[in-house]
CSV table of C-alpha atoms and ligand atoms in Angstrom, one decimal:
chain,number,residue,atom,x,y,z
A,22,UNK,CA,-16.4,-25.6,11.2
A,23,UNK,CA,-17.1,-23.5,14.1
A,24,UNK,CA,-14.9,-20.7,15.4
A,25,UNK,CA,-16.2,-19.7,19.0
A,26,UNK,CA,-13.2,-17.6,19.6
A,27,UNK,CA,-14.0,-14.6,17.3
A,28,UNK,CA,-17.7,-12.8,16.8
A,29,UNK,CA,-18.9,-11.1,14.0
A,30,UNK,CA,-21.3,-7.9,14.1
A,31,UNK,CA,-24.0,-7.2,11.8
A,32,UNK,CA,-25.5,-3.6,12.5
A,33,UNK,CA,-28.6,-3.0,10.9
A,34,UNK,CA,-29.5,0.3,9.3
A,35,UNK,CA,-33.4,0.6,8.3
A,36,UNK,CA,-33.6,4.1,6.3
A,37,UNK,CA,-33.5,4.9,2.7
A,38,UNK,CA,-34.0,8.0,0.8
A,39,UNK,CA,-36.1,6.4,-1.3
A,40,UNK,CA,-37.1,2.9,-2.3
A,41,UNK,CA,-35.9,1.0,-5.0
A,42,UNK,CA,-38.4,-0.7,-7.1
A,43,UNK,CA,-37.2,-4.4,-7.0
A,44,UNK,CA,-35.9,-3.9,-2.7
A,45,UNK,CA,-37.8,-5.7,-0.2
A,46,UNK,CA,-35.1,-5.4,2.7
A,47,UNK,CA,-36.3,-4.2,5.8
A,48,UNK,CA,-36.1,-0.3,5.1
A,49,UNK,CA,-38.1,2.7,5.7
A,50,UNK,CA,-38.5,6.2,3.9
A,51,UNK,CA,-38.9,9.3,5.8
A,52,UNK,CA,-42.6,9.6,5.1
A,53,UNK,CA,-42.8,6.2,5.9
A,54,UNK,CA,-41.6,6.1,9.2
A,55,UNK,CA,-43.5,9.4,9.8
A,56,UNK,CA,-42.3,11.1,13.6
A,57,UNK,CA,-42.2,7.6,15.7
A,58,UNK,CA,-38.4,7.0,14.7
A,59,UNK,CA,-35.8,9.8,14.9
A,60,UNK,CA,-33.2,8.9,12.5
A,61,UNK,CA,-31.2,11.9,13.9
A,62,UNK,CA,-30.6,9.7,17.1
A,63,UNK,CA,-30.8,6.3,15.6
A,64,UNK,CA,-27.0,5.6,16.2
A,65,UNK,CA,-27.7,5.9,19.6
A,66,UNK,CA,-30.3,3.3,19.7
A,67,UNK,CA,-27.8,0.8,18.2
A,68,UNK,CA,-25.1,1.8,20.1
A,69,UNK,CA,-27.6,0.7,23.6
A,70,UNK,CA,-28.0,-2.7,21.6
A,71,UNK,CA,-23.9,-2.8,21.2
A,72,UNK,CA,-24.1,-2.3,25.1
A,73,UNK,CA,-26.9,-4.9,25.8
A,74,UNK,CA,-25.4,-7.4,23.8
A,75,UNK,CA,-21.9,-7.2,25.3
A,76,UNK,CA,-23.3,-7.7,28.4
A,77,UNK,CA,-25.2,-10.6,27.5
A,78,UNK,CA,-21.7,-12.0,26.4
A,79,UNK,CA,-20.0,-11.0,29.3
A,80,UNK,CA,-16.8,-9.4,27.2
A,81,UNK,CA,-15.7,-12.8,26.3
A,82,UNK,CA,-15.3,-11.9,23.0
A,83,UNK,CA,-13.4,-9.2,20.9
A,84,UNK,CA,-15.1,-9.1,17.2
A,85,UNK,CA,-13.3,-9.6,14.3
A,86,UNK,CA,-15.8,-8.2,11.3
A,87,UNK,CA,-18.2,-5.3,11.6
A,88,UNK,CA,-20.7,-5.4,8.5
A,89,UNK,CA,-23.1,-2.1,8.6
A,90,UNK,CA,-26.1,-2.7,6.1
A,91,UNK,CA,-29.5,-1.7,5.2
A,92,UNK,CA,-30.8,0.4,4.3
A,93,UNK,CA,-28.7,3.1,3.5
A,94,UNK,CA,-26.5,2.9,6.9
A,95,UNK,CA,-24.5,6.7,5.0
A,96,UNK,CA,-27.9,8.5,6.1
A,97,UNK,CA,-26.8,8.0,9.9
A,98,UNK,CA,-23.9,10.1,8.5
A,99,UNK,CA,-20.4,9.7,9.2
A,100,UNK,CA,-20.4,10.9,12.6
A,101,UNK,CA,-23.8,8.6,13.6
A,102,UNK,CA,-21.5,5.8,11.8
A,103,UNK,CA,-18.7,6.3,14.3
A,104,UNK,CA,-20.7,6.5,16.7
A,105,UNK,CA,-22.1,3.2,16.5
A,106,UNK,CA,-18.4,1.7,16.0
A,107,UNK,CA,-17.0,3.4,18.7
A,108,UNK,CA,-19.2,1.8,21.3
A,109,UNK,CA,-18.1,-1.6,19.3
A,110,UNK,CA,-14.8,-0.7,20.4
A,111,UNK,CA,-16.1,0.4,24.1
A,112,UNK,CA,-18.3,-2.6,24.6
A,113,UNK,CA,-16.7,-5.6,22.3
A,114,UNK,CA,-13.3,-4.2,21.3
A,115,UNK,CA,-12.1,-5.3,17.8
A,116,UNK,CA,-8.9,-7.9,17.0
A,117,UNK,CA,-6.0,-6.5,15.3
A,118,UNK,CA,-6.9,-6.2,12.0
A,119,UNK,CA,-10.7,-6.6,12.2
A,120,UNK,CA,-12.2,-5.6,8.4
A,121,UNK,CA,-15.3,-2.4,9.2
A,122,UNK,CA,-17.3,-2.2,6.4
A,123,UNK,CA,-20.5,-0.2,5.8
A,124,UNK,CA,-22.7,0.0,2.6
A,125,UNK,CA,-23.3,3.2,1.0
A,126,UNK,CA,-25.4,4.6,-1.9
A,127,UNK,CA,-22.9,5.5,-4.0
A,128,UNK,CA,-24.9,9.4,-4.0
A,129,UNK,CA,-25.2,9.3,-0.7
A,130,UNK,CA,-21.5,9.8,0.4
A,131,UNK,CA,-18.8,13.1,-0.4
A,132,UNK,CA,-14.6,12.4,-0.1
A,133,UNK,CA,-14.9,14.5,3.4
A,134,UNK,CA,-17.5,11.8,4.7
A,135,UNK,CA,-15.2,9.1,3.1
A,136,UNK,CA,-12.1,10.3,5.1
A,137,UNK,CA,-14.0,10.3,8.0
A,138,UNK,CA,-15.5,6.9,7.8
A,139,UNK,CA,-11.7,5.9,7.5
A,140,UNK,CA,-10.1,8.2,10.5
A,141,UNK,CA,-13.1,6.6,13.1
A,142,UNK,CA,-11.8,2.9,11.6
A,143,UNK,CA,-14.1,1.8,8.8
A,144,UNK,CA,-11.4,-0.2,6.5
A,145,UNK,CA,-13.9,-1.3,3.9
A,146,UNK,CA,-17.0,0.3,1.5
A,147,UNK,CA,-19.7,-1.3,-0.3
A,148,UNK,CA,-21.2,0.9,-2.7
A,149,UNK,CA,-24.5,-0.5,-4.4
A,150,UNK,CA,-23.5,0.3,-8.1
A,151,UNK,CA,-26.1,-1.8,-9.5
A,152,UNK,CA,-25.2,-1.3,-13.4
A,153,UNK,CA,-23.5,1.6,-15.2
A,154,UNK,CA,-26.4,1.9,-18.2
A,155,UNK,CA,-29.0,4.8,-17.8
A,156,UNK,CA,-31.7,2.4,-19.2
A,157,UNK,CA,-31.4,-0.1,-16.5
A,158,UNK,CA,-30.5,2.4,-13.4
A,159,UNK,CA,-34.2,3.9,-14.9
A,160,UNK,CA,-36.0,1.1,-14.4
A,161,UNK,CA,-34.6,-0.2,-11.5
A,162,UNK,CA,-36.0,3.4,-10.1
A,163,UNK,CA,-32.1,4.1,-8.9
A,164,UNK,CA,-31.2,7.9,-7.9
A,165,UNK,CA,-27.8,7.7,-8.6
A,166,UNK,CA,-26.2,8.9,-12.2
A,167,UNK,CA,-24.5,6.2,-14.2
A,168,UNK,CA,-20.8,7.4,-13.3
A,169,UNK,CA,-21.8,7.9,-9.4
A,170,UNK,CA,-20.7,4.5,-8.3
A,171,UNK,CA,-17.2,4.8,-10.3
A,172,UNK,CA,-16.8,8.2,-8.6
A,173,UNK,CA,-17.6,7.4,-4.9
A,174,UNK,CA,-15.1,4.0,-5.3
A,175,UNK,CA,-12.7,6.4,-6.7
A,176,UNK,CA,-13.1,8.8,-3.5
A,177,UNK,CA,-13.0,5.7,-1.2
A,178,UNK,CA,-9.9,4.7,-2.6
A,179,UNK,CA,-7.9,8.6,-2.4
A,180,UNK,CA,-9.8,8.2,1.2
A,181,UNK,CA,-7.7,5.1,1.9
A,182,UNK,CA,-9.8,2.3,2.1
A,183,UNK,CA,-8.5,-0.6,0.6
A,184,UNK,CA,-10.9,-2.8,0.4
A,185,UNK,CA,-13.8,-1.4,-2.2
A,186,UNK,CA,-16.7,-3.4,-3.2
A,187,UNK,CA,-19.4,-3.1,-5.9
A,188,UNK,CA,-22.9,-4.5,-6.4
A,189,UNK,CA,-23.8,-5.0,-9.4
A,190,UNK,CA,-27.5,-6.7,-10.6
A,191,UNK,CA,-27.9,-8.2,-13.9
A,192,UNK,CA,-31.0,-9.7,-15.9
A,193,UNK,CA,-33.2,-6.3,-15.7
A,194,UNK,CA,-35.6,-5.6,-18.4
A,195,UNK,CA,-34.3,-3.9,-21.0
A,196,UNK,CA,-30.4,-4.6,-20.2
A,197,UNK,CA,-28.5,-5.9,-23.3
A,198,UNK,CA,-24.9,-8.2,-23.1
A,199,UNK,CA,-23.2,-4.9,-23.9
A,200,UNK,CA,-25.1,-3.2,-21.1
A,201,UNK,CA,-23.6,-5.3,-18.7
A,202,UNK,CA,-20.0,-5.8,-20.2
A,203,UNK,CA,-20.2,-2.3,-19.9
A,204,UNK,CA,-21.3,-2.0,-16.2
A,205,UNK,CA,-18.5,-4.5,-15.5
A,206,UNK,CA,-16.0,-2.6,-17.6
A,207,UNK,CA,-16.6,0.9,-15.4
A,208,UNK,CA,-16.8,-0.7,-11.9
A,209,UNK,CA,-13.0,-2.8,-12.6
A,210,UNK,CA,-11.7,1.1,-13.8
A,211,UNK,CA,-12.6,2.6,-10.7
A,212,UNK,CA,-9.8,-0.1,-8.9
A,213,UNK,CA,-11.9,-2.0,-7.0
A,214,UNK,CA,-11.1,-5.2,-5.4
A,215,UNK,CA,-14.5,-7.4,-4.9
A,216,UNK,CA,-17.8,-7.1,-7.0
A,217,UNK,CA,-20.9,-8.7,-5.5
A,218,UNK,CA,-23.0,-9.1,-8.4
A,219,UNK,CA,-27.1,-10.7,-8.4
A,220,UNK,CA,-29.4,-12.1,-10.5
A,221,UNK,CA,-32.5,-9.8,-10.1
A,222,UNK,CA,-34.9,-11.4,-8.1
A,223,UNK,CA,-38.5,-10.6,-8.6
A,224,UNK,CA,-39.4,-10.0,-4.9
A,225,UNK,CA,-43.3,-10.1,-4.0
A,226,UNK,CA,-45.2,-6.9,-2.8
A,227,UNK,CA,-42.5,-4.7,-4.5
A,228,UNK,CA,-43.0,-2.0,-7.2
A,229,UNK,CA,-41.3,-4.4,-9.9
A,230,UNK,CA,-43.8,-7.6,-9.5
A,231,UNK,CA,-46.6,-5.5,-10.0
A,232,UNK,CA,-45.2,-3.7,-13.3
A,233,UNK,CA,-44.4,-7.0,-14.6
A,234,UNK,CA,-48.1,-8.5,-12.8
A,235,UNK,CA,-49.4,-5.7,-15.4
A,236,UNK,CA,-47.6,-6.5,-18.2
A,237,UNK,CA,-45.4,-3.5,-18.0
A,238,UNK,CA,-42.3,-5.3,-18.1
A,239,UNK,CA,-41.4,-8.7,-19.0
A,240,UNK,CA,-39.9,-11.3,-16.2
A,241,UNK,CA,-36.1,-11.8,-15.9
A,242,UNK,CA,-35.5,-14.9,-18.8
A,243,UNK,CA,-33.2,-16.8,-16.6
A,244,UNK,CA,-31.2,-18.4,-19.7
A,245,UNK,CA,-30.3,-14.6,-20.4
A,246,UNK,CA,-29.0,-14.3,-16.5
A,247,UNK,CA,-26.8,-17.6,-17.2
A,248,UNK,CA,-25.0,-16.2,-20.4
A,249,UNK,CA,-24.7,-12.9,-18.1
A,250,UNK,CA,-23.2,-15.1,-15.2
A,251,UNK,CA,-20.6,-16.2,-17.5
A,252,UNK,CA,-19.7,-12.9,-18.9
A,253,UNK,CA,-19.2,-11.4,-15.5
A,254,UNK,CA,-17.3,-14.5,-14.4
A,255,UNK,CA,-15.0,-14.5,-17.2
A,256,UNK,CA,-13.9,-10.6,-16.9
A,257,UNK,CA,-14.1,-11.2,-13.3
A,258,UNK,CA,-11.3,-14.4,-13.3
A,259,UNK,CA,-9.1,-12.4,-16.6
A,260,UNK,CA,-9.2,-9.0,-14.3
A,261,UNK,CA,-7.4,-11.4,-11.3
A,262,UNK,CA,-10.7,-11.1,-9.2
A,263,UNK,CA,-11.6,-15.2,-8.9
A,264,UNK,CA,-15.0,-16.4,-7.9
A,265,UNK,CA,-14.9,-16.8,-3.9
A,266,UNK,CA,-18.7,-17.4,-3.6
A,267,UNK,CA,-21.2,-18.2,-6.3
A,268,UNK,CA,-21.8,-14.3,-6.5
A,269,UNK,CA,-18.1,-12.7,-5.3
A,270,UNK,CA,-15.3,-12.1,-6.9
A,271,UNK,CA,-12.5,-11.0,-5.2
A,272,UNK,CA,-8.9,-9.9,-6.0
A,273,UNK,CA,-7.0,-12.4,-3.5
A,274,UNK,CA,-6.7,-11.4,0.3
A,275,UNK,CA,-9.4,-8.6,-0.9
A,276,UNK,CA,-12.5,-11.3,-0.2
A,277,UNK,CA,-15.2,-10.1,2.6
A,278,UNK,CA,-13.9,-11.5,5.8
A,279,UNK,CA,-17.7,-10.8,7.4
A,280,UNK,CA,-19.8,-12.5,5.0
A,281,UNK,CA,-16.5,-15.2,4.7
A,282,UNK,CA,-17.7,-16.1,8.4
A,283,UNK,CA,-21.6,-16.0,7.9
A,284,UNK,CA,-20.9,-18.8,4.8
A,285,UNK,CA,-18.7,-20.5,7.3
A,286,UNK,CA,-21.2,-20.9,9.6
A,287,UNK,CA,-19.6,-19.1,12.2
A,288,UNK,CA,-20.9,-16.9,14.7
A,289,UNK,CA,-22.4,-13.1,14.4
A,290,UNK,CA,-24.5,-10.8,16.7
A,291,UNK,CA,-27.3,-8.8,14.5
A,292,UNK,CA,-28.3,-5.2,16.0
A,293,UNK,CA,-30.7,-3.2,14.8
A,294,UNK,CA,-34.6,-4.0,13.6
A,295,UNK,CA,-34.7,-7.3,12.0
A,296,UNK,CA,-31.3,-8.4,12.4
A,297,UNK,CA,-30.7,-12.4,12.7
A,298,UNK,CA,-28.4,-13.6,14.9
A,299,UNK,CA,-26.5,-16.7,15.2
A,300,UNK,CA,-24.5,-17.7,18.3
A,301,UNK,CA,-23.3,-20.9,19.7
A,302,UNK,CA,-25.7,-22.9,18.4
A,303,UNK,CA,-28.7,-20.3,18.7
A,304,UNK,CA,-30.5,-18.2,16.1
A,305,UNK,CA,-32.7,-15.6,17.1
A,306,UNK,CA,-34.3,-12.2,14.7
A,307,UNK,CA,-34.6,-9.1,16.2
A,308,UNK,CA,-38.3,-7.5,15.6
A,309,UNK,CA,-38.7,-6.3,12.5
A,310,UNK,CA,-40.2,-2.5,12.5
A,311,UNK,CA,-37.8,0.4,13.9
A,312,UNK,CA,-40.7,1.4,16.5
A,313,UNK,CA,-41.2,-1.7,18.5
A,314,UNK,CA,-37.4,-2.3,18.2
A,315,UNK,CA,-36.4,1.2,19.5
A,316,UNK,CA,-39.0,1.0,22.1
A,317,UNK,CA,-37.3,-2.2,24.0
A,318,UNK,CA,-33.9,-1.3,23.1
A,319,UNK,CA,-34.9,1.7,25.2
A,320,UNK,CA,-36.5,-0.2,27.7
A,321,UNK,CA,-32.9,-2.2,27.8
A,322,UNK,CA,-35.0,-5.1,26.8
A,323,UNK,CA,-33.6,-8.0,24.3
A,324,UNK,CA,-35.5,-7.0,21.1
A,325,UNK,CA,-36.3,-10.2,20.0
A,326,UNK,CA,-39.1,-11.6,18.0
A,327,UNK,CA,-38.0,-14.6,18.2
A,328,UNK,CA,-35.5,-18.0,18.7
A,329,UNK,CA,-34.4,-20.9,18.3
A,330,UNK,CA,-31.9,-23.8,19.4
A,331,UNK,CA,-30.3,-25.5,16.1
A,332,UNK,CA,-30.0,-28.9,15.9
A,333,UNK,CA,-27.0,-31.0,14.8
A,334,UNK,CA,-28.9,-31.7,11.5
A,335,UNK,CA,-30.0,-27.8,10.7
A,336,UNK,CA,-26.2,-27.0,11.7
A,337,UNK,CA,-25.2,-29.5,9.2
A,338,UNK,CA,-28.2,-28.2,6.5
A,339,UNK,CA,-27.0,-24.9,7.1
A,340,UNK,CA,-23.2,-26.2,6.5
A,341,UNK,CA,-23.8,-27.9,2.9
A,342,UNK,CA,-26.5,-25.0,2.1
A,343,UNK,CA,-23.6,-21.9,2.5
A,344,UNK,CA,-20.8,-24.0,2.6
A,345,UNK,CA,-21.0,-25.3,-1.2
A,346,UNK,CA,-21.3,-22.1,-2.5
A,347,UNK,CA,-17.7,-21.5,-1.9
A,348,UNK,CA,-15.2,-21.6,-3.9
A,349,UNK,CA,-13.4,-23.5,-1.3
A,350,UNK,CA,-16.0,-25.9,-0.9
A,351,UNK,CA,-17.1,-28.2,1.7
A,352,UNK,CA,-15.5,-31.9,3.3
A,353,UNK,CA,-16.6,-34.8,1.0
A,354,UNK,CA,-17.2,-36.6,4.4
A,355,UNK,CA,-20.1,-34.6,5.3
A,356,UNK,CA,-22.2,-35.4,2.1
A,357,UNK,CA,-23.4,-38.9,0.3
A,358,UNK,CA,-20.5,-39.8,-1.6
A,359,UNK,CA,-22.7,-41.0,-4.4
A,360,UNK,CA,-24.4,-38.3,-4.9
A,361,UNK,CA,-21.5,-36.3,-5.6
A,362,UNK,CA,-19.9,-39.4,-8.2
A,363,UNK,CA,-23.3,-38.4,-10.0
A,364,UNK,CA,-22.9,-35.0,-9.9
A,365,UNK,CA,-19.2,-35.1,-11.2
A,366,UNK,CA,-20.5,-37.2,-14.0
A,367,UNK,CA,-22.9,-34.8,-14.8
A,368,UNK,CA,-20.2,-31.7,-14.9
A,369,UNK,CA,-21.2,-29.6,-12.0
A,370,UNK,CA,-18.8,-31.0,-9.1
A,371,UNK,CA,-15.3,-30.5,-9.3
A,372,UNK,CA,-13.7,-33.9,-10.0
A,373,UNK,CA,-9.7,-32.1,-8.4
A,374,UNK,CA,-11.9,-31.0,-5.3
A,375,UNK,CA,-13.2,-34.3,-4.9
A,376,UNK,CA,-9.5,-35.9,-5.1
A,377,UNK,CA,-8.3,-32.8,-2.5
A,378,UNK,CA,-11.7,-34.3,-0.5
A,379,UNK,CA,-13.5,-31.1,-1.3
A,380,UNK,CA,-17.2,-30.3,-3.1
A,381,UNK,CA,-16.6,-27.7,-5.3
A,382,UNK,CA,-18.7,-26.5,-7.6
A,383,UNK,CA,-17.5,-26.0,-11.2
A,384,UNK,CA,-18.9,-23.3,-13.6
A,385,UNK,CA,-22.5,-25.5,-14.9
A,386,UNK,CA,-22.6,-26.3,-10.9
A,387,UNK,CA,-22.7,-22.7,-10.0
A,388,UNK,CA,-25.3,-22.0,-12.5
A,389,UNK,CA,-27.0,-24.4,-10.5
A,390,UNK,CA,-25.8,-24.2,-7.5
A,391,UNK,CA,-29.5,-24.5,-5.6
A,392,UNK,CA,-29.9,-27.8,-7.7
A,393,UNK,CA,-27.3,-29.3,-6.4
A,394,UNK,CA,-27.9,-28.3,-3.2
A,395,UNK,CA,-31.5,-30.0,-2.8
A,396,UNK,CA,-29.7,-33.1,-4.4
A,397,UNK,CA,-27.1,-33.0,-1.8
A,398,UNK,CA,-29.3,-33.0,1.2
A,399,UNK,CA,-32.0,-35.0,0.4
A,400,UNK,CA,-31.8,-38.4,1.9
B,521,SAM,C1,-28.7,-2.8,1.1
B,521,SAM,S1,-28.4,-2.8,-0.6
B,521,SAM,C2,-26.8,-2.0,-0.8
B,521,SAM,C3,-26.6,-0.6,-0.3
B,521,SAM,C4,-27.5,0.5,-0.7
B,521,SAM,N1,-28.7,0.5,-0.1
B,521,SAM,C5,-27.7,0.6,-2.2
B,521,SAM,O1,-28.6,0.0,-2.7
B,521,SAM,O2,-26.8,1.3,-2.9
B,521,SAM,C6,-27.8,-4.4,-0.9
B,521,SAM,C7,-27.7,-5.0,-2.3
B,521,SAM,O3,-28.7,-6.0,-2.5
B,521,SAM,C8,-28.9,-6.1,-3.9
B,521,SAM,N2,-30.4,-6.3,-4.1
B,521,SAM,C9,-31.4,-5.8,-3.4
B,521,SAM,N3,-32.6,-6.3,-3.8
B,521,SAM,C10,-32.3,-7.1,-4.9
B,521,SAM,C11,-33.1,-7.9,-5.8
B,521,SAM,N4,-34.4,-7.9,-5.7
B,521,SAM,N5,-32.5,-8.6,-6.7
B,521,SAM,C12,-31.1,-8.6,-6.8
B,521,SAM,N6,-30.3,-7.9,-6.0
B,521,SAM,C13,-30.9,-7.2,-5.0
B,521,SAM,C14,-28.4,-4.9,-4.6
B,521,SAM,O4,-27.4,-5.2,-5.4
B,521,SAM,C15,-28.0,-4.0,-3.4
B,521,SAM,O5,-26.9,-3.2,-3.7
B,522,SF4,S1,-31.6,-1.3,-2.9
B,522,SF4,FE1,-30.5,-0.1,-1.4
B,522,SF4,S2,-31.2,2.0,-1.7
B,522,SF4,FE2,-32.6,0.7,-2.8
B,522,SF4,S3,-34.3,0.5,-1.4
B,522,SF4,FE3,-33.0,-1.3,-1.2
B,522,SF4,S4,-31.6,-0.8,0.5
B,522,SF4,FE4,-32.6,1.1,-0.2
């Protein structure tokens, strides 16, 4: 399904105050960055990307999500933030009703920021939460206190937004069921409506893979994660926040109408150093470090590392691959029907959806959900 009519923005925001020991996302401390970057003027370097790349579009298209990551996008400030979304605005203008969300460390924001986050047009907050339990926050080297995240949701809501997400990780070292149940429990009281919530993944190169290289810590058990998975998804569905995605839950008409569009394989503009774009039928990355970037953004050069043109069989890879990790599903008619028999018979495709023409995954497929995606797409 393509939607050429509407674009979505990913801005990309490549600061942290510190680094988390299990984060490999493209994100630089201040002694890291040392004086080539100013992150005082940063928002200016994006907004001269916003400018570039509505150029390069010719103002054809207004957008319709605005997803600020990192990174810590909050250390741009809320004025930087604005900033950035007010050349949006200038450059792209935004549909009636376009969802503006930015990610926050939940101890990196205060209810005056919040409010004026809101007043410049941001309508939706992600707060990495992470758990509520001191053990794991400890060893997943987070700065925040346990009863940050509940707080800073709680702000964001007597700000007016919304739309308030939480990320939660489960499967740490150390966490226990009641651990988790817990961290579930205290991000549904501060009234949120969507929770992203992730296996840990032991990255390479970070903090985490050498403690457990060293025996300091054991690996993830990834029958632990399942029974975890289950626990969150039952709360989650008995709270009236349904699975949307394999790893969102969302309370209905509160699910992320940015990422919504990425899974659907439509089409979104990255900014900012390493962003990955995806435009009618192109996909291009933005270089990764914030001192080359800056440097041709300045320049009012496209900062691209690279790019390619996607053919009709890595649209369709890319299709099955996002597209059956929704709860909605994908169109029977663009997979092998036998496959699918099998994989009803085996409990992890929805026999309903397959009457309504749909894949849909049920809870064993979800579980598995990159199982049965290799089975799908292999010939
Ligand atoms: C850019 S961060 C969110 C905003 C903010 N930087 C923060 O951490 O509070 C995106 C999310 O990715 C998830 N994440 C990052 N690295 C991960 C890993 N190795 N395994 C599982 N989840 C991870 C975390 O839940 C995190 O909140
Ligand atoms: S998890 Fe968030 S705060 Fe931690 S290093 Fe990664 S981006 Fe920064």
């Amino acid at each position: 399904m393509h939607d050429h009519s509407t674009l979505s923005l990913y801005v990309h925001v490549p600061f942290c105050s510190s680094r988390c020991g299990y984060c490999d996302f493209n994100t630089y401390t201040a002694t890291e960055l040392g004086t080539d970057v100013r992150r005082d003027s940063f928002h200016e370097v994006l907004a001269k990307e916003v400018r570039y790349a509505a150029e390069q579009l010719g103002g054809a298209r207004k957008v319709s999500t605005v997803f600020v990551g990192g990174g810590t996008p909050t250390l741009l400030g809320s004025s930087g933030l604005n900033y950035v979304l007010g050349e949006i605005k200038k450059s792209f203008g935004l549909v009636e009703g376009a969802e503006v969300t930015t990610e926050a460390n939940p101890d990196s924001v205060t209810p005056q920021m919040l409010a004026e986050l809101r007043e410049g047009g941001f309508t939706r907050m992600s707060f990495g939460m992470q758990s509520s339990a001191p053990n794991v926050l400890q060893i997943l080297e987070r700065t925040h206190t346990p009863g940050a995240s509940v707080q800073a949701a709680k702000w964001a809501r007597e700000a007016g937004f919304e739309h308030v997400n939480l990320d939660l990780i489960y499967g740490t070292p150390g966490e226990s069921d009641d651990d988790l149940i817990g961290s579930v429990e205290a991000a549904l009281s501060a009234g949120i409506d969507h929770l992203s919530a992730y296996s840990l993944i032991v990255e390479d190169g970070t903090a985490l893979s050498r403690r457990i290289a060293r025996g300091e810590l054991p690996m993830p058990d990834d029958d632990v994660c399942a029974d975890r998975y289950e626990l969150i998804d039952e709360r989650m569905q008995a709270a009236g926040l349904p699975w949307y995605e394999v790893s969102n839950w969302a309370v209905p008409g509160g699910e992320c109408q940015h990422n919504l569009a990425y899974w659907r394989s439509q089409d979104w503009w990255g900014i900012g150093p390493g962003a990955h774009s995806h435009v009618n039928g192109n996909r291009w990355w933005n270089v990764k470090h914030p001192v080359p970037y800056t440097e041709k953004v300045m320049a009012y050069e496209r900062p691209s590392a690279g790019s390619e043109v996607l053919t009709t069989d890595d649209l369709r890879l890319e299709e099955v691959m996002l597209g059956v990790r929704l709860a909605e599903g994908i169109p029977l008619a663009t997979v092998d029907l036998e496959k699918v028999e099998d994989l009803v018979a085996g409990g992890l495709v929805d026999p309903v959806g397959v009457s309504d023409g749909r894949v849909r995954l049920t809870r064993a497929g979800r579980l598995l959900a990159d199982a049965v995606i290799r089975d799908l797409l292999t010939e």
